[in-house]
């Protein structure tokens, strides 16, 4: 499970065989205190591809933000 924010609206398309495919990018934040006590933040970006019915649902309901 990845919980984060979409960096762009999902891109929906279909394969030549008619299978639905949706791709989008997700940003997650990770915060921690280093050995000197300073707060550190790190952002990771994840490219996600959803196929078939899940892809259709993602394209319908997900928006940037």
PDB file of N, CA and C in Angstrom:
ATOM      1  N   UNK A   1       0.849  -1.159   0.000  1.00  0.00           N
ATOM      2  CA  UNK A   1       0.000   0.000   0.000  1.00  0.00           C
ATOM      3  C   UNK A   1       0.902   1.230   0.000  1.00  0.00           C
ATOM      4  N   UNK A   2       0.628   2.131  -0.919  1.00  0.00           N
ATOM      5  CA  UNK A   2       1.351   3.398  -1.002  1.00  0.00           C
ATOM      6  C   UNK A   2       0.339   4.515  -0.825  1.00  0.00           C
ATOM      7  N   UNK A   3       0.607   5.405   0.125  1.00  0.00           N
ATOM      8  CA  UNK A   3      -0.280   6.541   0.363  1.00  0.00           C
ATOM      9  C   UNK A   3       0.512   7.806   0.095  1.00  0.00           C
ATOM     10  N   UNK A   4       0.003   8.644  -0.804  1.00  0.00           N
ATOM     11  CA  UNK A   4       0.700   9.866  -1.153  1.00  0.00           C
ATOM     12  C   UNK A   4      -0.194  10.773  -1.978  1.00  0.00           C
ATOM     13  N   UNK A   5       0.436  11.668  -2.730  1.00  0.00           N
ATOM     14  CA  UNK A   5      -0.280  12.625  -3.572  1.00  0.00           C
ATOM     15  C   UNK A   5       0.077  12.405  -5.034  1.00  0.00           C
ATOM     16  N   UNK A   6      -0.928  12.505  -5.895  1.00  0.00           N
ATOM     17  CA  UNK A   6      -0.682  12.392  -7.320  1.00  0.00           C
ATOM     18  C   UNK A   6       0.015  13.640  -7.824  1.00  0.00           C
ATOM     19  N   UNK A   7       1.075  13.460  -8.616  1.00  0.00           N
ATOM     20  CA  UNK A   7       1.817  14.594  -9.140  1.00  0.00           C
ATOM     21  C   UNK A   7       1.254  15.082 -10.470  1.00  0.00           C
ATOM     22  N   UNK A   8       0.386  14.287 -11.091  1.00  0.00           N
ATOM     23  CA  UNK A   8      -0.288  14.677 -12.332  1.00  0.00           C
ATOM     24  C   UNK A   8      -1.555  13.853 -12.459  1.00  0.00           C
ATOM     25  N   UNK A   9      -2.475  14.309 -13.312  1.00  0.00           N
ATOM     26  CA  UNK A   9      -3.705  13.553 -13.533  1.00  0.00           C
ATOM     27  C   UNK A   9      -3.375  12.214 -14.199  1.00  0.00           C
ATOM     28  N   UNK A  10      -4.138  11.172 -13.887  1.00  0.00           N
ATOM     29  CA  UNK A  10      -3.898   9.865 -14.502  1.00  0.00           C
ATOM     30  C   UNK A  10      -4.085   9.919 -16.022  1.00  0.00           C
ATOM     31  N   UNK A  11      -3.289   9.130 -16.714  1.00  0.00           N
ATOM     32  CA  UNK A  11      -3.368   9.026 -18.169  1.00  0.00           C
ATOM     33  C   UNK A  11      -3.974   7.671 -18.520  1.00  0.00           C
ATOM     34  N   UNK A  12      -5.190   7.686 -19.065  1.00  0.00           N
ATOM     35  CA  UNK A  12      -5.897   6.453 -19.401  1.00  0.00           C
ATOM     36  C   UNK A  12      -5.752   6.164 -20.891  1.00  0.00           C
ATOM     37  N   UNK A  13      -5.572   4.883 -21.222  1.00  0.00           N
ATOM     38  CA  UNK A  13      -5.491   4.460 -22.613  1.00  0.00           C
ATOM     39  C   UNK A  13      -5.918   3.000 -22.702  1.00  0.00           C
ATOM     40  N   UNK A  14      -6.019   2.493 -23.893  1.00  0.00           N
ATOM     41  CA  UNK A  14      -6.340   1.079 -24.081  1.00  0.00           C
ATOM     42  C   UNK A  14      -5.303   0.448 -24.992  1.00  0.00           C
ATOM     43  N   UNK A  15      -5.051  -0.827 -24.783  1.00  0.00           N
ATOM     44  CA  UNK A  15      -4.133  -1.565 -25.637  1.00  0.00           C
ATOM     45  C   UNK A  15      -4.866  -1.920 -26.933  1.00  0.00           C
ATOM     46  N   UNK A  16      -4.144  -2.356 -27.968  1.00  0.00           N
ATOM     47  CA  UNK A  16      -4.818  -2.785 -29.211  1.00  0.00           C
ATOM     48  C   UNK A  16      -5.823  -3.921 -28.986  1.00  0.00           C
ATOM     49  N   UNK A  17      -5.639  -4.695 -27.932  1.00  0.00           N
ATOM     50  CA  UNK A  17      -6.567  -5.783 -27.616  1.00  0.00           C
ATOM     51  C   UNK A  17      -7.790  -5.294 -26.841  1.00  0.00           C
ATOM     52  N   UNK A  18      -7.818  -4.007 -26.463  1.00  0.00           N
ATOM     53  CA  UNK A  18      -8.956  -3.439 -25.757  1.00  0.00           C
ATOM     54  C   UNK A  18      -8.838  -3.417 -24.242  1.00  0.00           C
ATOM     55  N   UNK A  19      -7.670  -3.722 -23.699  1.00  0.00           N
ATOM     56  CA  UNK A  19      -7.462  -3.726 -22.253  1.00  0.00           C
ATOM     57  C   UNK A  19      -7.189  -2.305 -21.761  1.00  0.00           C
ATOM     58  N   UNK A  20      -7.877  -1.898 -20.706  1.00  0.00           N
ATOM     59  CA  UNK A  20      -7.692  -0.559 -20.137  1.00  0.00           C
ATOM     60  C   UNK A  20      -6.395  -0.501 -19.332  1.00  0.00           C
ATOM     61  N   UNK A  21      -5.637   0.588 -19.523  1.00  0.00           N
ATOM     62  CA  UNK A  21      -4.396   0.817 -18.791  1.00  0.00           C
ATOM     63  C   UNK A  21      -4.381   2.272 -18.354  1.00  0.00           C
ATOM     64  N   UNK A  22      -4.090   2.519 -17.084  1.00  0.00           N
ATOM     65  CA  UNK A  22      -3.985   3.878 -16.559  1.00  0.00           C
ATOM     66  C   UNK A  22      -2.652   4.013 -15.839  1.00  0.00           C
ATOM     67  N   UNK A  23      -1.939   5.106 -16.117  1.00  0.00           N
ATOM     68  CA  UNK A  23      -0.659   5.342 -15.443  1.00  0.00           C
ATOM     69  C   UNK A  23      -0.684   6.708 -14.779  1.00  0.00           C
ATOM     70  N   UNK A  24       0.008   6.785 -13.641  1.00  0.00           N
ATOM     71  CA  UNK A  24       0.103   8.043 -12.909  1.00  0.00           C
ATOM     72  C   UNK A  24       1.324   7.994 -12.017  1.00  0.00           C
ATOM     73  N   UNK A  25       1.711   9.167 -11.520  1.00  0.00           N
ATOM     74  CA  UNK A  25       2.868   9.290 -10.652  1.00  0.00           C
ATOM     75  C   UNK A  25       2.401   9.712  -9.259  1.00  0.00           C
ATOM     76  N   UNK A  26       3.017   9.132  -8.239  1.00  0.00           N
ATOM     77  CA  UNK A  26       2.626   9.374  -6.858  1.00  0.00           C
ATOM     78  C   UNK A  26       3.853   9.805  -6.065  1.00  0.00           C
ATOM     79  N   UNK A  27       3.697  10.835  -5.222  1.00  0.00           N
ATOM     80  CA  UNK A  27       4.791  11.312  -4.372  1.00  0.00           C
ATOM     81  C   UNK A  27       4.500  10.959  -2.922  1.00  0.00           C
ATOM     82  N   UNK A  28       5.496  10.412  -2.244  1.00  0.00           N
ATOM     83  CA  UNK A  28       5.368  10.115  -0.820  1.00  0.00           C
ATOM     84  C   UNK A  28       6.467  10.856  -0.064  1.00  0.00           C
ATOM     85  N   UNK A  29       6.171  11.244   1.160  1.00  0.00           N
ATOM     86  CA  UNK A  29       7.124  11.967   2.006  1.00  0.00           C
ATOM     87  C   UNK A  29       7.572  11.076   3.152  1.00  0.00           C
ATOM     88  N   UNK A  30       8.839  11.193   3.498  1.00  0.00           N
ATOM     89  CA  UNK A  30       9.403  10.450   4.617  1.00  0.00           C
ATOM     90  C   UNK A  30      10.187  11.440   5.471  1.00  0.00           C
ATOM     91  N   UNK A  31       9.882  11.532   6.759  1.00  0.00           N
ATOM     92  CA  UNK A  31      10.547  12.464   7.672  1.00  0.00           C
ATOM     93  C   UNK A  31      11.169  11.695   8.832  1.00  0.00           C
ATOM     94  N   UNK A  32      12.363  12.126   9.249  1.00  0.00           N
ATOM     95  CA  UNK A  32      13.038  11.504  10.382  1.00  0.00           C
ATOM     96  C   UNK A  32      14.025  12.490  10.990  1.00  0.00           C
ATOM     97  N   UNK A  33      14.487  12.184  12.190  1.00  0.00           N
ATOM     98  CA  UNK A  33      15.523  12.970  12.855  1.00  0.00           C
ATOM     99  C   UNK A  33      16.835  12.218  12.734  1.00  0.00           C
ATOM    100  N   UNK A  34      17.887  12.903  12.243  1.00  0.00           N
ATOM    101  CA  UNK A  34      19.186  12.258  12.083  1.00  0.00           C
ATOM    102  C   UNK A  34      19.906  12.175  13.425  1.00  0.00           C
ATOM    103  N   UNK A  35      21.131  11.677  13.403  1.00  0.00           N
ATOM    104  CA  UNK A  35      21.876  11.447  14.646  1.00  0.00           C
ATOM    105  C   UNK A  35      22.168  12.738  15.410  1.00  0.00           C
ATOM    106  N   UNK A  36      22.191  13.877  14.716  1.00  0.00           N
ATOM    107  CA  UNK A  36      22.432  15.153  15.397  1.00  0.00           C
ATOM    108  C   UNK A  36      21.133  15.829  15.842  1.00  0.00           C
ATOM    109  N   UNK A  37      20.005  15.189  15.597  1.00  0.00           N
ATOM    110  CA  UNK A  37      18.721  15.729  16.021  1.00  0.00           C
ATOM    111  C   UNK A  37      18.040  16.631  15.004  1.00  0.00           C
ATOM    112  N   UNK A  38      18.660  16.808  13.851  1.00  0.00           N
ATOM    113  CA  UNK A  38      18.063  17.635  12.799  1.00  0.00           C
ATOM    114  C   UNK A  38      16.980  16.856  12.066  1.00  0.00           C
ATOM    115  N   UNK A  39      15.888  17.542  11.767  1.00  0.00           N
ATOM    116  CA  UNK A  39      14.791  16.905  11.034  1.00  0.00           C
ATOM    117  C   UNK A  39      15.146  16.817   9.552  1.00  0.00           C
ATOM    118  N   UNK A  40      15.017  15.634   9.002  1.00  0.00           N
ATOM    119  CA  UNK A  40      15.308  15.385   7.591  1.00  0.00           C
ATOM    120  C   UNK A  40      14.012  14.998   6.878  1.00  0.00           C
ATOM    121  N   UNK A  41      13.841  15.481   5.656  1.00  0.00           N
ATOM    122  CA  UNK A  41      12.684  15.138   4.834  1.00  0.00           C
ATOM    123  C   UNK A  41      13.168  14.586   3.503  1.00  0.00           C
ATOM    124  N   UNK A  42      12.481  13.569   3.026  1.00  0.00           N
ATOM    125  CA  UNK A  42      12.826  12.979   1.740  1.00  0.00           C
ATOM    126  C   UNK A  42      11.535  12.707   0.979  1.00  0.00           C
ATOM    127  N   UNK A  43      11.524  13.047  -0.304  1.00  0.00           N
ATOM    128  CA  UNK A  43      10.375  12.784  -1.164  1.00  0.00           C
ATOM    129  C   UNK A  43      10.756  11.676  -2.135  1.00  0.00           C
ATOM    130  N   UNK A  44       9.891  10.691  -2.272  1.00  0.00           N
ATOM    131  CA  UNK A  44      10.099   9.623  -3.237  1.00  0.00           C
ATOM    132  C   UNK A  44       8.954   9.653  -4.237  1.00  0.00           C
ATOM    133  N   UNK A  45       9.279   9.418  -5.501  1.00  0.00           N
ATOM    134  CA  UNK A  45       8.275   9.405  -6.567  1.00  0.00           C
ATOM    135  C   UNK A  45       8.105   7.981  -7.064  1.00  0.00           C
ATOM    136  N   UNK A  46       6.850   7.577  -7.239  1.00  0.00           N
ATOM    137  CA  UNK A  46       6.523   6.227  -7.672  1.00  0.00           C
ATOM    138  C   UNK A  46       5.694   6.304  -8.955  1.00  0.00           C
ATOM    139  N   UNK A  47       6.097   5.563  -9.969  1.00  0.00           N
ATOM    140  CA  UNK A  47       5.311   5.453 -11.182  1.00  0.00           C
ATOM    141  C   UNK A  47       4.413   4.233 -11.048  1.00  0.00           C
ATOM    142  N   UNK A  48       3.109   4.431 -11.206  1.00  0.00           N
ATOM    143  CA  UNK A  48       2.124   3.380 -10.991  1.00  0.00           C
ATOM    144  C   UNK A  48       1.391   3.105 -12.295  1.00  0.00           C
ATOM    145  N   UNK A  49       1.171   1.828 -12.602  1.00  0.00           N
ATOM    146  CA  UNK A  49       0.389   1.424 -13.769  1.00  0.00           C
ATOM    147  C   UNK A  49      -0.707   0.488 -13.276  1.00  0.00           C
ATOM    148  N   UNK A  50      -1.967   0.835 -13.576  1.00  0.00           N
ATOM    149  CA  UNK A  50      -3.121   0.025 -13.166  1.00  0.00           C
ATOM    150  C   UNK A  50      -3.774  -0.541 -14.429  1.00  0.00           C
ATOM    151  N   UNK A  51      -4.081  -1.810 -14.404  1.00  0.00           N
ATOM    152  CA  UNK A  51      -4.630  -2.502 -15.568  1.00  0.00           C
ATOM    153  C   UNK A  51      -6.104  -2.861 -15.363  1.00  0.00           C
ATOM    154  N   UNK A  52      -6.803  -3.052 -16.456  1.00  0.00           N
ATOM    155  CA  UNK A  52      -8.181  -3.543 -16.549  1.00  0.00           C
ATOM    156  C   UNK A  52      -9.148  -2.693 -15.725  1.00  0.00           C
ATOM    157  N   UNK A  53      -9.992  -3.310 -14.932  1.00  0.00           N
ATOM    158  CA  UNK A  53     -11.038  -2.587 -14.202  1.00  0.00           C
ATOM    159  C   UNK A  53     -10.442  -1.596 -13.209  1.00  0.00           C
ATOM    160  N   UNK A  54      -9.364  -1.960 -12.536  1.00  0.00           N
ATOM    161  CA  UNK A  54      -8.715  -1.037 -11.602  1.00  0.00           C
ATOM    162  C   UNK A  54      -8.223   0.207 -12.334  1.00  0.00           C
ATOM    163  N   UNK A  55      -7.696   0.028 -13.533  1.00  0.00           N
ATOM    164  CA  UNK A  55      -7.270   1.164 -14.339  1.00  0.00           C
ATOM    165  C   UNK A  55      -8.424   2.088 -14.683  1.00  0.00           C
ATOM    166  N   UNK A  56      -9.580   1.513 -15.013  1.00  0.00           N
ATOM    167  CA  UNK A  56     -10.767   2.319 -15.309  1.00  0.00           C
ATOM    168  C   UNK A  56     -11.215   3.109 -14.082  1.00  0.00           C
ATOM    169  N   UNK A  57     -11.183   2.481 -12.919  1.00  0.00           N
ATOM    170  CA  UNK A  57     -11.592   3.144 -11.674  1.00  0.00           C
ATOM    171  C   UNK A  57     -10.618   4.273 -11.327  1.00  0.00           C
ATOM    172  N   UNK A  58      -9.318   4.018 -11.480  1.00  0.00           N
ATOM    173  CA  UNK A  58      -8.315   5.052 -11.200  1.00  0.00           C
ATOM    174  C   UNK A  58      -8.523   6.269 -12.103  1.00  0.00           C
ATOM    175  N   UNK A  59      -8.742   6.012 -13.396  1.00  0.00           N
ATOM    176  CA  UNK A  59      -8.950   7.122 -14.347  1.00  0.00           C
ATOM    177  C   UNK A  59     -10.202   7.923 -14.011  1.00  0.00           C
ATOM    178  N   UNK A  60     -11.216   7.260 -13.486  1.00  0.00           N
ATOM    179  CA  UNK A  60     -12.481   7.925 -13.184  1.00  0.00           C
ATOM    180  C   UNK A  60     -12.408   8.771 -11.918  1.00  0.00           C
ATOM    181  N   UNK A  61     -11.743   8.296 -10.876  1.00  0.00           N
ATOM    182  CA  UNK A  61     -11.820   8.930  -9.573  1.00  0.00           C
ATOM    183  C   UNK A  61     -10.582   9.717  -9.119  1.00  0.00           C
ATOM    184  N   UNK A  62      -9.413   9.419  -9.658  1.00  0.00           N
ATOM    185  CA  UNK A  62      -8.194  10.064  -9.170  1.00  0.00           C
ATOM    186  C   UNK A  62      -7.922  11.360  -9.936  1.00  0.00           C
ATOM    187  N   UNK A  63      -7.471  12.369  -9.199  1.00  0.00           N
ATOM    188  CA  UNK A  63      -7.090  13.660  -9.768  1.00  0.00           C
ATOM    189  C   UNK A  63      -5.809  14.127  -9.078  1.00  0.00           C
ATOM    190  N   UNK A  64      -5.081  15.007  -9.738  1.00  0.00           N
ATOM    191  CA  UNK A  64      -3.845  15.550  -9.177  1.00  0.00           C
ATOM    192  C   UNK A  64      -4.113  16.232  -7.836  1.00  0.00           C
ATOM    193  N   UNK A  65      -3.177  16.021  -6.904  1.00  0.00           N
ATOM    194  CA  UNK A  65      -3.291  16.721  -5.629  1.00  0.00           C
ATOM    195  C   UNK A  65      -3.306  15.836  -4.437  1.00  0.00           C
TER     196      UNK A  65
END
